[in-house]
Amino acid sequence: TSMIHEGEISYLTDVKSDKLKETVIKTSFTSLTEKIGYKINTNKLKSILKNLEFELQTKGDEVTVKVPSFRKDVAIEEDIVEEITRIFGYDNIPSTLPRIEKNPEIPSDELKLEKILRNNLISQGFSEIINFSFISEKDVEIFHIDENSLIKIQNPMISEDKILRPILLINSLKTVQRNVNKGYKNLSIFEIGKVFWKGIEFEEEKNLCIILHGKKYENWSGNTNFSYYDLKDTLDRIFLSLGIHYEVLPKKYPFFHDYISGEIVINEEKVGIIGKVHPEITEKLEILDTFACELSISKIEKYIKKDISFKQTKNLPTSSKNLSILVPKDYYVNEIVKFIKNYDTGNENIEIKEVRVMDIYEGENIPQGQKSVNVLIKLKWVEEVREETEIKVVFLNIIKDIQEKLGFTVRGM
């Protein structure tokens, strides 16, 4: 038996008037032979294509190829090249070395600077890290980022991380957190990458973030924690290699410690930030004291001195002295460093070679509301070594002016 199904027959549609879409490829015989890598006679090229039922329209070197409707596999110039070589015979095309551009494109100055910074930091013992470019709303809350400057994305890779990072510091600190959780506590790391924010338009620039966490030494030679001054040393080495003079000015940021926070300035332009990560953040991430800075590679590039010259100096001895200076607890100690560095020794044969903050101490035997700053000063003979009393006079004058002009107490010499 058979079953009969009742139904309605649809109307027939005549499609004969619909034209099939033609594929037309515009190229030139020169372009085809360059891509083949071998000079095939133009008449031979025409013959191959016509035998494959391609229609050709030529004007000098230029050729327009109309692809037959049954060849849906041919859509671009490279497909035509493949057809020609298939018919001509791959074995008939000799092997040749690839063409090398004699004048390759010179990398941008920004890329050159990025390479210099990377090599400099690796030579200082730092390791490079790479993170995704996204942060979460929780990160925004922890780091107190201005929400009006943030750029949100509609299709995040990870559901929580739906904001483009405005600074590298956030994800770099998460890398510290992951390493600490795995037992790696002593970290000197850096990251280079783009950051994004919303100004008048959507903005982006390339930044460098440097982080120190844990101990500088943890072996037979010592057991010393990283400090702000270790990070400052790292910056000094970078800018010295670039021939750039910079300074750090006090400036508060919500993610840095109230008294260890500043902006990095070149020629009065802010090019970065530096400080000790705020204790509230390190506590939430369950990590130790962390020191970080972030620089704009895009802004620094224009300040690089293209020609850095060096002059021969006489290898004469130096004299060092440590001073302990009492200052208010909230005093920005870089002001003392600047004061001493710019000090006129009054002696053309003696110059100030180095001024460095070695330690800051608060606590027992220090008056309330004050801190003791230990500063190392190195003086150097310029032309010739003379009586040590001349060096002593300069040190005494520096101490006298710190007391009289700055109004601070010098405790030890």
CSV table of N, CA, C and O in Angstrom, one decimal, residues 185-231:
chain,number,residue,atom,x,y,z
A,185,LYS,N,59.2,35.6,45.7
A,185,LYS,CA,58.9,36.8,46.4
A,185,LYS,C,59.9,38.0,46.0
A,185,LYS,O,59.5,39.1,46.1
A,186,ASN,N,61.1,37.6,45.6
A,186,ASN,CA,62.1,38.7,45.3
A,186,ASN,C,62.0,38.9,43.7
A,186,ASN,O,62.5,38.2,43.0
A,187,LEU,N,61.4,40.0,43.4
A,187,LEU,CA,61.1,40.3,42.0
A,187,LEU,C,61.6,41.7,41.5
A,187,LEU,O,61.3,42.7,42.2
A,188,SER,N,62.3,41.7,40.4
A,188,SER,CA,62.6,43.0,39.7
A,188,SER,C,62.1,42.7,38.3
A,188,SER,O,62.8,42.0,37.5
A,189,ILE,N,61.0,43.3,37.9
A,189,ILE,CA,60.3,43.1,36.6
A,189,ILE,C,59.9,44.4,35.9
A,189,ILE,O,59.9,45.4,36.5
A,190,PHE,N,59.7,44.2,34.6
A,190,PHE,CA,59.2,45.4,33.9
A,190,PHE,C,58.3,44.9,32.8
A,190,PHE,O,58.3,43.8,32.4
A,191,GLU,N,57.4,45.8,32.3
A,191,GLU,CA,56.5,45.6,31.3
A,191,GLU,C,56.4,46.7,30.3
A,191,GLU,O,56.4,47.9,30.8
A,192,ILE,N,56.4,46.5,29.0
A,192,ILE,CA,56.2,47.5,28.0
A,192,ILE,C,54.9,47.2,27.3
A,192,ILE,O,54.7,46.1,26.8
A,193,GLY,N,54.0,48.2,27.1
A,193,GLY,CA,52.8,47.9,26.5
A,193,GLY,C,51.9,49.2,26.3
A,193,GLY,O,52.3,50.2,26.9
A,194,LYS,N,50.9,49.1,25.6
A,194,LYS,CA,50.0,50.2,25.3
A,194,LYS,C,49.0,50.4,26.4
A,194,LYS,O,48.5,49.4,27.0
A,195,VAL,N,48.7,51.6,26.7
A,195,VAL,CA,47.6,52.0,27.7
A,195,VAL,C,46.6,52.9,26.9
A,195,VAL,O,46.9,53.5,25.9
A,196,PHE,N,45.3,52.9,27.4
A,196,PHE,CA,44.2,53.5,26.7
A,196,PHE,C,43.4,54.3,27.7
A,196,PHE,O,43.1,53.9,28.8
A,197,TRP,N,42.9,55.5,27.2
A,197,TRP,CA,42.1,56.3,28.1
A,197,TRP,C,41.2,57.2,27.2
A,197,TRP,O,41.4,57.3,26.0
A,198,LYS,N,40.2,57.8,27.8
A,198,LYS,CA,39.2,58.6,27.1
A,198,LYS,C,39.5,60.1,27.5
A,198,LYS,O,39.3,60.4,28.6
A,199,GLY,N,39.9,60.9,26.5
A,199,GLY,CA,40.1,62.3,26.7
A,199,GLY,C,39.0,63.0,25.9
A,199,GLY,O,37.9,62.7,25.9
A,200,ILE,N,39.5,63.9,25.0
A,200,ILE,CA,38.6,64.6,24.1
A,200,ILE,C,38.2,63.5,23.1
A,200,ILE,O,37.0,63.4,22.6
A,201,GLU,N,39.2,62.6,22.7
A,201,GLU,CA,38.9,61.5,21.9
A,201,GLU,C,39.5,60.2,22.6
A,201,GLU,O,40.0,60.3,23.7
A,202,PHE,N,39.4,59.1,21.9
A,202,PHE,CA,40.1,57.9,22.5
A,202,PHE,C,41.6,58.0,22.3
A,202,PHE,O,42.0,58.3,21.2
A,203,GLU,N,42.3,57.9,23.4
A,203,GLU,CA,43.8,58.1,23.3
A,203,GLU,C,44.5,56.8,23.7
A,203,GLU,O,44.0,55.9,24.4
A,204,GLU,N,45.7,56.6,23.1
A,204,GLU,CA,46.6,55.5,23.5
A,204,GLU,C,48.0,55.9,23.4
A,204,GLU,O,48.4,56.8,22.7
A,205,GLU,N,48.9,55.3,24.3
A,205,GLU,CA,50.3,55.5,24.2
A,205,GLU,C,51.0,54.3,24.7
A,205,GLU,O,50.4,53.5,25.4
A,206,LYS,N,52.3,54.2,24.4
A,206,LYS,CA,53.1,53.1,24.9
A,206,LYS,C,53.9,53.5,26.2
A,206,LYS,O,54.5,54.5,26.2
A,207,ASN,N,53.7,52.6,27.2
A,207,ASN,CA,54.3,52.9,28.5
A,207,ASN,C,55.3,51.8,28.9
A,207,ASN,O,55.3,50.7,28.4
A,208,LEU,N,56.1,52.2,29.9
A,208,LEU,CA,57.0,51.2,30.5
A,208,LEU,C,56.7,51.2,32.0
A,208,LEU,O,56.7,52.3,32.7
A,209,CYS,N,56.5,50.1,32.6
A,209,CYS,CA,56.3,49.9,34.1
A,209,CYS,C,57.4,49.1,34.7
A,209,CYS,O,57.7,48.1,34.1
A,210,ILE,N,58.0,49.6,35.8
A,210,ILE,CA,59.1,48.9,36.4
A,210,ILE,C,58.7,48.7,37.9
A,210,ILE,O,58.1,49.6,38.6
A,211,ILE,N,58.9,47.4,38.4
A,211,ILE,CA,58.5,47.1,39.7
A,211,ILE,C,59.6,46.3,40.5
A,211,ILE,O,60.2,45.5,39.9
A,212,LEU,N,59.8,46.7,41.8
A,212,LEU,CA,60.7,46.0,42.7
A,212,LEU,C,59.9,45.5,43.9
A,212,LEU,O,59.1,46.3,44.5
A,213,HIS,N,60.0,44.2,44.2
A,213,HIS,CA,59.3,43.6,45.3
A,213,HIS,C,60.2,42.7,46.1
A,213,HIS,O,60.9,41.9,45.5
A,214,GLY,N,60.1,42.7,47.4
A,214,GLY,CA,60.9,41.7,48.2
A,214,GLY,C,62.3,42.2,48.5
A,214,GLY,O,62.5,43.4,48.8
A,215,LYS,N,63.2,41.3,48.5
A,215,LYS,CA,64.6,41.5,48.9
A,215,LYS,C,65.5,41.8,47.7
A,215,LYS,O,65.5,41.1,46.7
A,216,LYS,N,66.4,42.7,47.9
A,216,LYS,CA,67.5,43.0,47.0
A,216,LYS,C,68.5,41.9,47.1
A,216,LYS,O,69.1,41.5,46.1
A,217,TYR,N,68.9,41.6,48.3
A,217,TYR,CA,69.9,40.5,48.6
A,217,TYR,C,69.3,39.5,49.6
A,217,TYR,O,68.6,39.9,50.5
A,218,GLU,N,69.4,38.3,49.3
A,218,GLU,CA,69.0,37.3,50.3
A,218,GLU,C,70.0,36.1,50.2
A,218,GLU,O,69.7,35.0,49.8
A,219,ASN,N,71.3,36.4,50.5
A,219,ASN,CA,72.3,35.4,50.5
A,219,ASN,C,73.4,35.7,51.5
A,219,ASN,O,73.2,36.6,52.4
A,220,TRP,N,74.5,35.1,51.4
A,220,TRP,CA,75.6,35.3,52.3
A,220,TRP,C,76.1,36.7,52.3
A,220,TRP,O,76.7,37.2,53.3
A,221,SER,N,75.9,37.5,51.2
A,221,SER,CA,76.4,38.8,51.2
A,221,SER,C,75.5,39.9,51.8
A,221,SER,O,75.9,41.0,52.0
A,222,GLY,N,74.3,39.5,52.2
A,222,GLY,CA,73.4,40.4,52.8
A,222,GLY,C,72.0,40.0,52.8
A,222,GLY,O,71.6,39.0,52.2
A,223,ASN,N,71.1,40.8,53.4
A,223,ASN,CA,69.7,40.4,53.5
A,223,ASN,C,68.9,41.8,53.6
A,223,ASN,O,68.4,42.2,54.6
A,224,THR,N,68.9,42.4,52.4
A,224,THR,CA,68.4,43.8,52.3
A,224,THR,C,67.1,43.9,51.4
A,224,THR,O,67.1,43.3,50.3
A,225,ASN,N,66.1,44.5,51.9
A,225,ASN,CA,64.9,44.7,51.2
A,225,ASN,C,65.1,45.8,50.1
A,225,ASN,O,65.9,46.7,50.2
A,226,PHE,N,64.4,45.7,49.0
A,226,PHE,CA,64.3,46.7,48.0
A,226,PHE,C,63.8,48.0,48.6
A,226,PHE,O,62.9,47.9,49.5
A,227,SER,N,64.2,49.2,48.1
A,227,SER,CA,63.7,50.4,48.6
A,227,SER,C,63.4,51.4,47.5
A,227,SER,O,63.7,51.0,46.3
A,228,TYR,N,62.8,52.5,47.8
A,228,TYR,CA,62.5,53.5,46.8
A,228,TYR,C,63.8,53.9,46.1
A,228,TYR,O,63.7,54.2,44.8
A,229,TYR,N,64.9,54.0,46.8
A,229,TYR,CA,66.1,54.5,46.2
A,229,TYR,C,66.8,53.5,45.2
A,229,TYR,O,67.5,53.8,44.3
A,230,ASP,N,66.4,52.2,45.4
A,230,ASP,CA,66.9,51.2,44.4
A,230,ASP,C,66.1,51.5,43.1
A,230,ASP,O,66.7,51.3,42.0
A,231,LEU,N,64.9,51.8,43.2
A,231,LEU,CA,64.1,52.1,41.9
A,231,LEU,C,64.6,53.4,41.3
A,231,LEU,O,64.7,53.5,40.1
